[in-house]
Amino acid sequence: MQDYHINIFYSNEDEGYIADIPDLQHCCAFGDTPQQALQEVLEAKKIFLESAKKNYKLPLPQYKPLIYQANLREA
């Protein structure tokens, strides 16, 4: 079974790391480190999916990240 993609990024505004799961609307978490944000979002995912099983059909993983590479040159 395919699992849900997790994004982790640093937020200057929040001064910490944010982890979110694009396929699970509003499923995100905060941490002081990337590992802490990941741990928190995995717990949020567990709770989200337990609730979803009881209340509606589980969303299937669909998010496929695109990776872009830019070549920067000095002007």
CSV table of C-alpha atoms in Angstrom, one decimal:
chain,number,residue,atom,x,y,z
A,1,MET,CA,0.0,0.0,0.0
A,2,GLN,CA,1.2,3.5,-0.9
A,3,ASP,CA,1.6,5.9,2.0
A,4,TYR,CA,0.9,9.6,2.2
A,5,HIS,CA,3.6,12.0,1.1
A,6,ILE,CA,4.9,14.3,3.9
A,7,ASN,CA,6.4,17.8,3.3
A,8,ILE,CA,8.8,19.2,5.9
A,9,PHE,CA,10.0,22.8,5.6
A,10,TYR,CA,11.4,25.5,7.8
A,11,SER,CA,9.1,28.5,8.5
A,12,ASN,CA,10.9,31.8,9.3
A,13,GLU,CA,7.6,33.2,10.5
A,14,ASP,CA,7.1,30.4,13.0
A,15,GLU,CA,10.8,29.9,13.7
A,16,GLY,CA,10.4,26.2,13.5
A,17,TYR,CA,9.7,23.3,11.2
A,18,ILE,CA,6.3,22.5,9.6
A,19,ALA,CA,5.3,19.1,8.4
A,20,ASP,CA,2.2,18.6,6.4
A,21,ILE,CA,0.4,15.9,4.5
A,22,PRO,CA,-1.1,17.4,1.3
A,23,ASP,CA,-3.6,14.5,0.8
A,24,LEU,CA,-5.0,15.0,4.3
A,25,GLN,CA,-6.5,18.5,4.4
A,26,HIS,CA,-5.4,20.4,7.5
A,27,CYS,CA,-3.2,17.6,8.7
A,28,CYS,CA,0.0,19.4,9.7
A,29,ALA,CA,2.3,19.8,12.7
A,30,PHE,CA,5.1,22.0,14.1
A,31,GLY,CA,8.4,21.1,15.7
A,32,ASP,CA,11.7,22.7,16.7
A,33,THR,CA,13.6,20.2,14.5
A,34,PRO,CA,12.6,18.3,11.3
A,35,GLN,CA,12.5,15.1,13.3
A,36,GLN,CA,10.1,16.6,15.9
A,37,ALA,CA,7.8,17.9,13.2
A,38,LEU,CA,7.8,14.5,11.5
A,39,GLN,CA,7.0,12.7,14.8
A,40,GLU,CA,4.1,15.2,15.5
A,41,VAL,CA,2.6,14.9,12.0
A,42,LEU,CA,2.7,11.1,12.1
A,43,GLU,CA,0.7,11.3,15.4
A,44,ALA,CA,-1.7,13.8,13.7
A,45,LYS,CA,-2.0,11.4,10.7
A,46,LYS,CA,-2.9,8.5,13.0
A,47,ILE,CA,-5.6,10.5,14.7
A,48,PHE,CA,-6.9,11.9,11.4
A,49,LEU,CA,-7.2,8.5,9.8
A,50,GLU,CA,-8.9,6.9,12.9
A,51,SER,CA,-11.5,9.7,12.8
A,52,ALA,CA,-11.9,9.4,9.0
A,53,LYS,CA,-12.5,5.6,9.2
A,54,LYS,CA,-15.5,6.3,11.5
A,55,ASN,CA,-16.9,9.3,9.7
A,56,TYR,CA,-16.2,9.0,6.0
A,57,LYS,CA,-14.3,7.3,3.2
A,58,LEU,CA,-10.5,7.5,3.6
A,59,PRO,CA,-8.8,9.6,1.0
A,60,LEU,CA,-6.3,7.7,-1.2
A,61,PRO,CA,-2.7,8.9,-1.5
A,62,GLN,CA,-2.6,11.0,-4.7
A,63,TYR,CA,0.1,13.7,-4.1
A,64,LYS,CA,3.2,13.3,-6.3
A,65,PRO,CA,5.8,15.9,-5.6
A,66,LEU,CA,7.5,17.6,-8.5
A,67,ILE,CA,11.2,18.3,-8.1
A,68,TYR,CA,12.6,21.3,-9.9
A,69,GLN,CA,16.3,22.1,-10.4
A,70,ALA,CA,17.4,25.6,-11.2
A,71,ASN,CA,20.8,26.6,-12.5
A,72,LEU,CA,21.6,30.0,-11.1
A,73,ARG,CA,24.3,32.0,-12.9
A,74,GLU,CA,25.9,35.2,-11.7
A,75,ALA,CA,25.0,38.1,-13.9
